[in-house]
PDB file of C-alpha atoms in Angstrom:
ATOM      1  CA  MET Q 435      28.260   0.928 -98.586  1.00  0.00           C
ATOM      2  CA  GLU Q 436      25.538  -1.415 -99.832  1.00  0.00           C
ATOM      3  CA  ASP Q 437      22.034  -0.090-100.237  1.00  0.00           C
ATOM      4  CA  LEU Q 438      19.181  -2.066 -98.689  1.00  0.00           C
ATOM      5  CA  HIS Q 439      18.263  -2.646-102.270  1.00  0.00           C
ATOM      6  CA  ILE Q 440      15.986  -5.234-103.886  1.00  0.00           C
ATOM      7  CA  ASN Q 441      16.793  -5.482-107.572  1.00  0.00           C
ATOM      8  CA  LYS Q 442      14.531  -7.169-110.101  1.00  0.00           C
ATOM      9  CA  LYS Q 443      16.334 -10.520-110.062  1.00  0.00           C
ATOM     10  CA  HIS Q 444      16.335 -10.503-106.257  1.00  0.00           C
ATOM     11  CA  SER Q 445      12.614  -9.689-106.274  1.00  0.00           C
ATOM     12  CA  ASN Q 446      11.761 -12.488-108.706  1.00  0.00           C
ATOM     13  CA  ILE Q 447      13.515 -15.058-106.534  1.00  0.00           C
ATOM     14  CA  ILE Q 448      11.593 -13.901-103.455  1.00  0.00           C
ATOM     15  CA  LYS Q 449       8.340 -14.035-105.441  1.00  0.00           C
ATOM     16  CA  GLY Q 450       9.166 -17.608-106.415  1.00  0.00           C
ATOM     17  CA  ILE Q 451       9.702 -18.485-102.747  1.00  0.00           C
ATOM     18  CA  ALA Q 452       6.428 -16.740-101.860  1.00  0.00           C
ATOM     19  CA  ILE Q 453       4.526 -18.754-104.496  1.00  0.00           C
ATOM     20  CA  LEU Q 454       6.049 -21.962-103.121  1.00  0.00           C
ATOM     21  CA  PHE Q 455       4.967 -20.990 -99.596  1.00  0.00           C
ATOM     22  CA  VAL Q 456       1.407 -20.308-100.741  1.00  0.00           C
ATOM     23  CA  ILE Q 457       1.207 -23.693-102.505  1.00  0.00           C
ATOM     24  CA  LEU Q 458       2.689 -25.598 -99.554  1.00  0.00           C
ATOM     25  CA  GLY Q 459       0.423 -23.711 -97.157  1.00  0.00           C
ATOM     26  CA  HIS Q 460      -2.746 -24.553 -99.081  1.00  0.00           C
ATOM     27  CA  MET Q 461      -1.629 -28.187 -99.218  1.00  0.00           C
ATOM     28  CA  ASN Q 462      -1.101 -28.100 -95.421  1.00  0.00           C
ATOM     29  CA  TYR Q 463       2.533 -29.170 -95.690  1.00  0.00           C
ATOM     30  CA  ILE Q 464       3.918 -26.202 -93.740  1.00  0.00           C
ATOM     31  CA  ASP Q 465       2.163 -24.488 -90.847  1.00  0.00           C
ATOM     32  CA  CYS Q 466       0.770 -21.086 -91.968  1.00  0.00           C
ATOM     33  CA  ALA Q 467       3.020 -21.024 -95.054  1.00  0.00           C
ATOM     34  CA  GLY Q 468       0.253 -19.408 -97.131  1.00  0.00           C
ATOM     35  CA  PRO Q 469       0.312 -16.197 -95.074  1.00  0.00           C
ATOM     36  CA  TRP Q 470       4.141 -16.219 -95.241  1.00  0.00           C
ATOM     37  CA  GLY Q 471       3.863 -15.921 -99.011  1.00  0.00           C
ATOM     38  CA  VAL Q 472       1.203 -13.218 -98.816  1.00  0.00           C
ATOM     39  CA  HIS Q 473       3.401 -11.147 -96.494  1.00  0.00           C
ATOM     40  CA  LEU Q 474       6.296 -11.407 -98.952  1.00  0.00           C
ATOM     41  CA  PHE Q 475       4.125 -10.389-101.909  1.00  0.00           C
ATOM     42  CA  LEU Q 476       2.780  -7.373-100.026  1.00  0.00           C
ATOM     43  CA  ILE Q 477       6.233  -6.219 -98.897  1.00  0.00           C
ATOM     44  CA  LEU Q 478       7.584  -6.460-102.451  1.00  0.00           C
ATOM     45  CA  SER Q 479       4.500  -4.707-103.779  1.00  0.00           C
ATOM     46  CA  GLY Q 480       4.922  -1.798-101.361  1.00  0.00           C
ATOM     47  CA  TYR Q 481       8.601  -1.564-102.292  1.00  0.00           C
ATOM     48  CA  GLY Q 482       7.878  -1.621-106.013  1.00  0.00           C
ATOM     49  CA  ILE Q 483       5.059   0.913-105.814  1.00  0.00           C
ATOM     50  CA  TYR Q 484       7.268   3.404-103.969  1.00  0.00           C
ATOM     51  CA  CYS Q 485      10.119   3.017-106.452  1.00  0.00           C
ATOM     52  CA  SER Q 486       7.722   3.461-109.358  1.00  0.00           C
ATOM     53  CA  LEU Q 487       6.156   6.581-107.833  1.00  0.00           C
ATOM     54  CA  GLU Q 488       9.612   7.953-107.065  1.00  0.00           C
ATOM     55  CA  ILE Q 489      10.371   7.949-110.790  1.00  0.00           C
ATOM     56  CA  ASN Q 490       7.007   8.515-112.495  1.00  0.00           C
ATOM     57  CA  GLY Q 491       4.822  10.102-109.835  1.00  0.00           C
ATOM     58  CA  VAL Q 492       1.110   9.292-110.048  1.00  0.00           C
ATOM     59  CA  LYS Q 493       1.058   9.547-113.841  1.00  0.00           C
ATOM     60  CA  ASP Q 494      -0.762   6.514-115.282  1.00  0.00           C
ATOM     61  CA  PHE Q 495      -0.856   5.037-111.774  1.00  0.00           C
ATOM     62  CA  TRP Q 496      -4.116   3.126-112.160  1.00  0.00           C
ATOM     63  CA  LYS Q 497      -3.449   2.188-115.771  1.00  0.00           C
ATOM     64  CA  LYS Q 498      -0.240   0.437-114.729  1.00  0.00           C
ATOM     65  CA  ARG Q 499      -1.876  -1.303-111.784  1.00  0.00           C
ATOM     66  CA  ILE Q 500      -4.701  -2.584-113.970  1.00  0.00           C
ATOM     67  CA  GLN Q 501      -2.281  -3.840-116.620  1.00  0.00           C
ATOM     68  CA  ALA Q 502       0.118  -5.446-114.139  1.00  0.00           C
ATOM     69  CA  VAL Q 503      -2.377  -6.917-111.659  1.00  0.00           C
ATOM     70  CA  PHE Q 504      -6.014  -6.814-112.665  1.00  0.00           C
ATOM     71  CA  LEU Q 505      -5.771  -8.057-116.265  1.00  0.00           C
ATOM     72  CA  PRO Q 506      -3.787 -11.205-115.340  1.00  0.00           C
ATOM     73  CA  TYR Q 507      -6.279 -11.786-112.515  1.00  0.00           C
ATOM     74  CA  LEU Q 508      -9.175 -11.333-114.957  1.00  0.00           C
ATOM     75  CA  PHE Q 509      -7.679 -13.842-117.401  1.00  0.00           C
ATOM     76  CA  CYS Q 510      -7.162 -16.444-114.652  1.00  0.00           C
ATOM     77  CA  THR Q 511     -10.648 -15.884-113.234  1.00  0.00           C
ATOM     78  CA  ILE Q 512     -12.326 -16.309-116.627  1.00  0.00           C
ATOM     79  CA  PHE Q 513     -10.391 -19.543-117.150  1.00  0.00           C
ATOM     80  CA  PHE Q 514     -11.294 -20.739-113.642  1.00  0.00           C
ATOM     81  CA  LEU Q 515     -14.997 -19.930-114.126  1.00  0.00           C
ATOM     82  CA  PHE Q 516     -14.971 -21.683-117.512  1.00  0.00           C
ATOM     83  CA  ILE Q 517     -13.578 -24.860-115.923  1.00  0.00           C
ATOM     84  CA  ARG Q 518     -16.261 -24.762-113.245  1.00  0.00           C
ATOM     85  CA  PHE Q 519     -18.902 -24.302-115.939  1.00  0.00           C
ATOM     86  CA  ILE Q 520     -17.548 -27.328-117.833  1.00  0.00           C
ATOM     87  CA  LEU Q 521     -17.701 -29.349-114.617  1.00  0.00           C
ATOM     88  CA  ASN Q 522     -21.338 -28.261-114.297  1.00  0.00           C
ATOM     89  CA  GLU Q 523     -20.796 -26.487-110.978  1.00  0.00           C
ATOM     90  CA  LYS Q 524     -23.523 -23.989-110.161  1.00  0.00           C
ATOM     91  CA  ILE Q 525     -22.415 -20.366-109.863  1.00  0.00           C
ATOM     92  CA  SER Q 526     -24.899 -17.516-109.839  1.00  0.00           C
ATOM     93  CA  PHE Q 527     -24.712 -14.679-112.331  1.00  0.00           C
ATOM     94  CA  ILE Q 528     -24.073 -12.244-109.479  1.00  0.00           C
ATOM     95  CA  MET Q 529     -21.132 -14.284-108.248  1.00  0.00           C
ATOM     96  CA  VAL Q 530     -19.649 -14.366-111.748  1.00  0.00           C
ATOM     97  CA  ILE Q 531     -19.823 -10.552-111.933  1.00  0.00           C
ATOM     98  CA  VAL Q 532     -18.336  -9.910-108.499  1.00  0.00           C
ATOM     99  CA  SER Q 533     -15.584 -12.439-109.231  1.00  0.00           C
ATOM    100  CA  LEU Q 534     -14.682 -10.761-112.519  1.00  0.00           C
ATOM    101  CA  LEU Q 535     -14.534  -7.416-110.724  1.00  0.00           C
ATOM    102  CA  GLY Q 536     -12.302  -8.823-107.989  1.00  0.00           C
ATOM    103  CA  LEU Q 537     -14.975  -8.241-105.356  1.00  0.00           C
ATOM    104  CA  ASP Q 538     -15.595 -11.774-104.130  1.00  0.00           C
ATOM    105  CA  PHE Q 539     -14.954 -10.782-100.518  1.00  0.00           C
ATOM    106  CA  ASP Q 540     -16.653 -13.874 -99.075  1.00  0.00           C
ATOM    107  CA  MET Q 541     -14.490 -16.273-101.137  1.00  0.00           C
ATOM    108  CA  ASN Q 542     -17.526 -17.906-102.754  1.00  0.00           C
ATOM    109  CA  VAL Q 543     -15.870 -18.705-106.089  1.00  0.00           C
ATOM    110  CA  ASP Q 544     -12.127 -18.732-105.404  1.00  0.00           C
ATOM    111  CA  SER Q 545     -10.873 -18.640-101.827  1.00  0.00           C
ATOM    112  CA  THR Q 546      -7.519 -17.125-102.826  1.00  0.00           C
ATOM    113  CA  MET Q 547      -8.632 -14.122-104.848  1.00  0.00           C
ATOM    114  CA  TRP Q 548      -9.587 -11.898-101.910  1.00  0.00           C
ATOM    115  CA  TYR Q 549      -5.966 -10.728-102.257  1.00  0.00           C
ATOM    116  CA  ILE Q 550      -6.789  -8.712-105.384  1.00  0.00           C
ATOM    117  CA  SER Q 551      -9.271  -6.446-103.622  1.00  0.00           C
ATOM    118  CA  TYR Q 552      -6.911  -6.158-100.646  1.00  0.00           C
ATOM    119  CA  ILE Q 553      -3.912  -5.099-102.719  1.00  0.00           C
ATOM    120  CA  PHE Q 554      -6.039  -2.563-104.613  1.00  0.00           C
ATOM    121  CA  ALA Q 555      -7.134  -1.116-101.261  1.00  0.00           C
ATOM    122  CA  CYS Q 556      -3.423  -0.661-100.484  1.00  0.00           C
ATOM    123  CA  TYR Q 557      -2.869   0.931-103.898  1.00  0.00           C
ATOM    124  CA  ALA Q 558      -5.753   3.335-103.251  1.00  0.00           C
ATOM    125  CA  MET Q 559      -4.210   4.293 -99.905  1.00  0.00           C
ATOM    126  CA  VAL Q 560      -0.867   5.106-101.553  1.00  0.00           C
ATOM    127  CA  TRP Q 561      -2.546   7.011-104.394  1.00  0.00           C
ATOM    128  CA  VAL Q 562      -4.451   9.223-101.930  1.00  0.00           C
ATOM    129  CA  ILE Q 563      -1.265   9.839 -99.915  1.00  0.00           C
ATOM    130  CA  MET Q 564       0.698  10.871-103.010  1.00  0.00           C
ATOM    131  CA  LYS Q 565      -2.089  13.163-104.169  1.00  0.00           C
ATOM    132  CA  LEU Q 566      -2.299  14.890-100.781  1.00  0.00           C
ATOM    133  CA  LYS Q 567       1.479  15.023-100.349  1.00  0.00           C
ATOM    134  CA  VAL Q 568       1.723  17.598-103.127  1.00  0.00           C
ATOM    135  CA  LYS Q 569      -0.442  19.998-101.117  1.00  0.00           C
ATOM    136  CA  ASN Q 570       0.294  19.115 -97.503  1.00  0.00           C
ATOM    137  CA  LYS Q 571       2.793  16.509 -96.326  1.00  0.00           C
ATOM    138  CA  TYR Q 572       1.340  16.228 -92.818  1.00  0.00           C
ATOM    139  CA  ALA Q 573      -2.229  15.892 -94.062  1.00  0.00           C
ATOM    140  CA  ALA Q 574      -1.038  13.085 -96.348  1.00  0.00           C
ATOM    141  CA  ILE Q 575       0.550  11.268 -93.401  1.00  0.00           C
ATOM    142  CA  CYS Q 576      -2.576  11.607 -91.229  1.00  0.00           C
ATOM    143  CA  VAL Q 577      -4.965  10.490 -93.972  1.00  0.00           C
ATOM    144  CA  GLY Q 578      -2.631   7.629 -94.879  1.00  0.00           C
ATOM    145  CA  MET Q 579      -2.570   6.368 -91.292  1.00  0.00           C
ATOM    146  CA  LEU Q 580      -6.361   6.638 -91.097  1.00  0.00           C
ATOM    147  CA  LEU Q 581      -6.827   4.647 -94.314  1.00  0.00           C
ATOM    148  CA  TRP Q 582      -4.276   2.075 -93.145  1.00  0.00           C
ATOM    149  CA  LEU Q 583      -6.216   1.717 -89.886  1.00  0.00           C
ATOM    150  CA  CYS Q 584      -9.538   1.386 -91.744  1.00  0.00           C
ATOM    151  CA  ILE Q 585      -8.169  -1.403 -93.969  1.00  0.00           C
ATOM    152  CA  THR Q 586      -6.887  -3.256 -90.906  1.00  0.00           C
ATOM    153  CA  ILE Q 587     -10.140  -2.895 -88.929  1.00  0.00           C
ATOM    154  CA  ALA Q 588     -12.183  -3.946 -91.976  1.00  0.00           C
ATOM    155  CA  GLY Q 589     -10.096  -7.117 -92.210  1.00  0.00           C
ATOM    156  CA  TYR Q 590     -10.190  -7.836 -88.487  1.00  0.00           C
ATOM    157  CA  LYS Q 591     -13.935  -7.378 -88.089  1.00  0.00           C
ATOM    158  CA  GLY Q 592     -14.821  -9.090 -91.360  1.00  0.00           C
ATOM    159  CA  PHE Q 593     -16.602  -5.987 -92.644  1.00  0.00           C
ATOM    160  CA  ILE Q 594     -15.194  -6.511 -96.126  1.00  0.00           C
ATOM    161  CA  TRP Q 595     -12.939  -9.566 -96.309  1.00  0.00           C
ATOM    162  CA  HIS Q 596     -14.006 -12.882 -94.870  1.00  0.00           C
ATOM    163  CA  LYS Q 597     -12.380 -13.493 -91.494  1.00  0.00           C
ATOM    164  CA  GLY Q 598     -10.834 -16.649 -92.878  1.00  0.00           C
ATOM    165  CA  THR Q 599      -8.508 -14.524 -95.003  1.00  0.00           C
ATOM    166  CA  ILE Q 600      -6.901 -13.075 -91.808  1.00  0.00           C
ATOM    167  CA  ALA Q 601      -6.500  -9.856 -93.837  1.00  0.00           C
ATOM    168  CA  TRP Q 602      -5.786  -7.942 -90.618  1.00  0.00           C
ATOM    169  CA  ALA Q 603      -2.606  -9.985 -90.070  1.00  0.00           C
ATOM    170  CA  TYR Q 604      -0.936  -8.274 -93.046  1.00  0.00           C
ATOM    171  CA  VAL Q 605      -1.168  -4.866 -91.428  1.00  0.00           C
ATOM    172  CA  PHE Q 606       2.596  -4.232 -91.447  1.00  0.00           C
ATOM    173  CA  SER Q 607       3.618  -5.852 -94.739  1.00  0.00           C
ATOM    174  CA  PHE Q 608       2.699  -3.294 -97.405  1.00  0.00           C
ATOM    175  CA  PRO Q 609       3.798  -0.307 -95.250  1.00  0.00           C
ATOM    176  CA  LEU Q 610       7.098  -2.088 -94.556  1.00  0.00           C
ATOM    177  CA  GLY Q 611       7.702  -2.321 -98.301  1.00  0.00           C
ATOM    178  CA  LEU Q 612       7.043   1.410 -98.650  1.00  0.00           C
ATOM    179  CA  PHE Q 613       9.410   2.299 -95.804  1.00  0.00           C
ATOM    180  CA  TRP Q 614      12.048  -0.149 -97.026  1.00  0.00           C
ATOM    181  CA  ALA Q 615      12.067   1.597-100.415  1.00  0.00           C
ATOM    182  CA  ARG Q 616      11.962   5.056 -98.834  1.00  0.00           C
ATOM    183  CA  TYR Q 617      15.039   4.445 -96.680  1.00  0.00           C
ATOM    184  CA  ARG Q 618      16.912   1.933 -98.860  1.00  0.00           C
ATOM    185  CA  LYS Q 619      19.682   4.468 -99.565  1.00  0.00           C
ATOM    186  CA  LYS Q 620      20.085   5.583 -95.978  1.00  0.00           C
ATOM    187  CA  GLN Q 621      23.774   6.186 -95.301  1.00  0.00           C
ATOM    188  CA  ILE Q 622      24.678   3.511 -92.788  1.00  0.00           C
ATOM    189  CA  SER Q 623      27.946   1.600 -92.742  1.00  0.00           C
ATOM    190  CA  SER Q 624      27.969  -1.813 -94.397  1.00  0.00           C
ATOM    191  CA  LYS Q 625      29.079  -3.441 -91.151  1.00  0.00           C
ATOM    192  CA  LEU Q 626      26.134  -1.966 -89.233  1.00  0.00           C
ATOM    193  CA  LYS Q 627      23.636  -2.966 -91.937  1.00  0.00           C
ATOM    194  CA  LYS Q 628      24.920  -6.532 -91.908  1.00  0.00           C
ATOM    195  CA  MET Q 629      24.771  -6.646 -88.117  1.00  0.00           C
ATOM    196  CA  ILE Q 630      21.208  -5.276 -87.967  1.00  0.00           C
ATOM    197  CA  CYS Q 631      19.996  -7.698 -90.654  1.00  0.00           C
ATOM    198  CA  GLY Q 632      21.772 -10.586 -88.946  1.00  0.00           C
ATOM    199  CA  VAL Q 633      20.290  -9.869 -85.526  1.00  0.00           C
ATOM    200  CA  MET Q 634      16.775  -9.337 -86.902  1.00  0.00           C
ATOM    201  CA  THR Q 635      16.981 -12.515 -88.995  1.00  0.00           C
ATOM    202  CA  THR Q 636      18.081 -14.521 -85.952  1.00  0.00           C
ATOM    203  CA  VAL Q 637      15.222 -13.120 -83.858  1.00  0.00           C
ATOM    204  CA  CYS Q 638      12.642 -13.851 -86.574  1.00  0.00           C
ATOM    205  CA  ILE Q 639      13.896 -17.407 -87.073  1.00  0.00           C
ATOM    206  CA  ALA Q 640      13.831 -17.985 -83.299  1.00  0.00           C
ATOM    207  CA  ILE Q 641      10.198 -16.806 -83.146  1.00  0.00           C
ATOM    208  CA  VAL Q 642       9.224 -19.151 -85.983  1.00  0.00           C
ATOM    209  CA  ILE Q 643      11.002 -22.149 -84.425  1.00  0.00           C
ATOM    210  CA  LEU Q 644       9.534 -21.550 -80.962  1.00  0.00           C
ATOM    211  CA  ASP Q 645       6.014 -20.968 -82.296  1.00  0.00           C
ATOM    212  CA  TYR Q 646       5.942 -23.555 -85.072  1.00  0.00           C
ATOM    213  CA  GLY Q 647       3.203 -26.161 -84.792  1.00  0.00           C
ATOM    214  CA  LYS Q 648       1.338 -24.366 -82.021  1.00  0.00           C
ATOM    215  CA  PRO Q 649      -2.248 -23.114 -82.410  1.00  0.00           C
ATOM    216  CA  HIS Q 650      -2.146 -19.555 -83.705  1.00  0.00           C
ATOM    217  CA  SER Q 651      -4.754 -16.847 -83.289  1.00  0.00           C
ATOM    218  CA  GLY Q 652      -4.898 -13.103 -82.876  1.00  0.00           C
ATOM    219  CA  ILE Q 653      -1.641 -11.248 -82.352  1.00  0.00           C
ATOM    220  CA  GLU Q 654       0.305 -14.532 -82.125  1.00  0.00           C
ATOM    221  CA  GLU Q 655      -0.696 -15.392 -85.686  1.00  0.00           C
ATOM    222  CA  LEU Q 656       0.396 -11.961 -86.900  1.00  0.00           C
ATOM    223  CA  ILE Q 657       3.787 -12.208 -85.171  1.00  0.00           C
ATOM    224  CA  PHE Q 658       4.409 -15.787 -86.308  1.00  0.00           C
ATOM    225  CA  THR Q 659       3.537 -15.293 -89.984  1.00  0.00           C
ATOM    226  CA  PHE Q 660       5.150 -11.863 -90.294  1.00  0.00           C
ATOM    227  CA  SER Q 661       8.364 -13.071 -88.609  1.00  0.00           C
ATOM    228  CA  ALA Q 662       8.659 -15.997 -91.022  1.00  0.00           C
ATOM    229  CA  ALA Q 663       8.299 -13.753 -94.070  1.00  0.00           C
ATOM    230  CA  LEU Q 664      10.675 -11.151 -92.657  1.00  0.00           C
ATOM    231  CA  ALA Q 665      13.269 -13.847 -91.939  1.00  0.00           C
ATOM    232  CA  VAL Q 666      13.216 -14.890 -95.606  1.00  0.00           C
ATOM    233  CA  LEU Q 667      13.490 -11.295 -96.808  1.00  0.00           C
ATOM    234  CA  LEU Q 668      16.293 -10.357 -94.425  1.00  0.00           C
ATOM    235  CA  PHE Q 669      18.238 -13.546 -95.120  1.00  0.00           C
ATOM    236  CA  SER Q 670      18.066 -12.843 -98.845  1.00  0.00           C
ATOM    237  CA  GLN Q 671      19.320  -9.324 -98.116  1.00  0.00           C
ATOM    238  CA  ILE Q 672      22.281 -10.723 -96.184  1.00  0.00           C
ATOM    239  CA  ILE Q 673      23.108 -12.984 -99.124  1.00  0.00           C
ATOM    240  CA  SER Q 674      22.977  -9.990-101.465  1.00  0.00           C
ATOM    241  CA  PHE Q 675      25.466  -8.135 -99.240  1.00  0.00           C
ATOM    242  CA  TYR Q 676      28.000 -10.873 -99.943  1.00  0.00           C
ATOM    243  CA  LYS Q 677      27.430 -10.675-103.719  1.00  0.00           C
ATOM    244  CA  VAL Q 678      26.201 -14.234-104.120  1.00  0.00           C
ATOM    245  CA  PRO Q 679      25.680 -14.635-107.908  1.00  0.00           C
ATOM    246  CA  ILE Q 680      22.215 -16.185-107.652  1.00  0.00           C
ATOM    247  CA  ILE Q 681      20.659 -12.890-106.551  1.00  0.00           C
ATOM    248  CA  LYS Q 682      23.396 -10.403-107.414  1.00  0.00           C
ATOM    249  CA  GLY Q 683      21.747  -9.347-110.659  1.00  0.00           C
ATOM    250  CA  GLY Q 684      23.472  -5.988-110.735  1.00  0.00           C
ATOM    251  CA  VAL Q 685      22.418  -2.924-108.794  1.00  0.00           C
ATOM    252  CA  TYR Q 686      20.543  -0.475-110.969  1.00  0.00           C
ATOM    253  CA  LYS Q 687      22.564   2.685-111.423  1.00  0.00           C
ATOM    254  CA  THR Q 688      20.145   4.878-113.349  1.00  0.00           C
ATOM    255  CA  GLN Q 689      16.511   5.834-113.088  1.00  0.00           C
ATOM    256  CA  GLU Q 690      15.849   4.443-116.574  1.00  0.00           C
ATOM    257  CA  SER Q 691      16.749   0.941-115.410  1.00  0.00           C
ATOM    258  CA  SER Q 692      15.465   1.382-111.890  1.00  0.00           C
ATOM    259  CA  HIS Q 693      13.619  -1.229-109.904  1.00  0.00           C
ATOM    260  CA  ILE Q 694       9.970  -1.048-110.885  1.00  0.00           C
ATOM    261  CA  LEU Q 695       8.805  -4.228-109.208  1.00  0.00           C
ATOM    262  CA  CYS Q 696       5.093  -3.484-109.114  1.00  0.00           C
ATOM    263  CA  ILE Q 697       3.105  -6.604-108.444  1.00  0.00           C
TER     264      ILE Q 697
END
């Protein structure tokens, strides 16, 4: 039986595809490709966070997130602000501060960096759930669902993130990564896993083909972008079932070498 497993090599390839989608999307070469990449990043992030917590618990949770996500963001933002300063572009002191803190919700300095605050909101949700889970599993589930709903509503209404980010459309991505990791070792026959992945991939590809090039808004945009990302992820999983060398990478056998894919 194959696990529904995403090893580190597999993850890196999907991240590369996600980066390519984001670039092509921002260059308007592929319809809504930017959100495809964001969905993939969020799914992998949810998967990696769960696997990390499974091994280490909440110990050094925020320290690891800051080292893995915020510090690289900070370095890139400082470089980006420096370039804008050299080009004599006017940026207020307040905007510099909020950008360095990852709080540029209105995309005034860099239209792509809203993602940092969004992913940290997801991290906060998971951290609260794990803290509560120790005391009461059901309370953790209820609070987690409430926080998940609040993040989605905040994105949809533009309370926090600019509506142009369509932050609400990523409602299922991070939770899917968590659930994927949680049930990756579920005992299901290899034949059934391959069949399920095959059917779901076919459905997702059909949705993308039928909807491609049409105006997207609301729930249609969510379905279209999420289906495209899921098709990529499921197709890569099917390839891994057949031990294709490019993403085989070896399944991790021990906790010491386990899949900590935190983005």
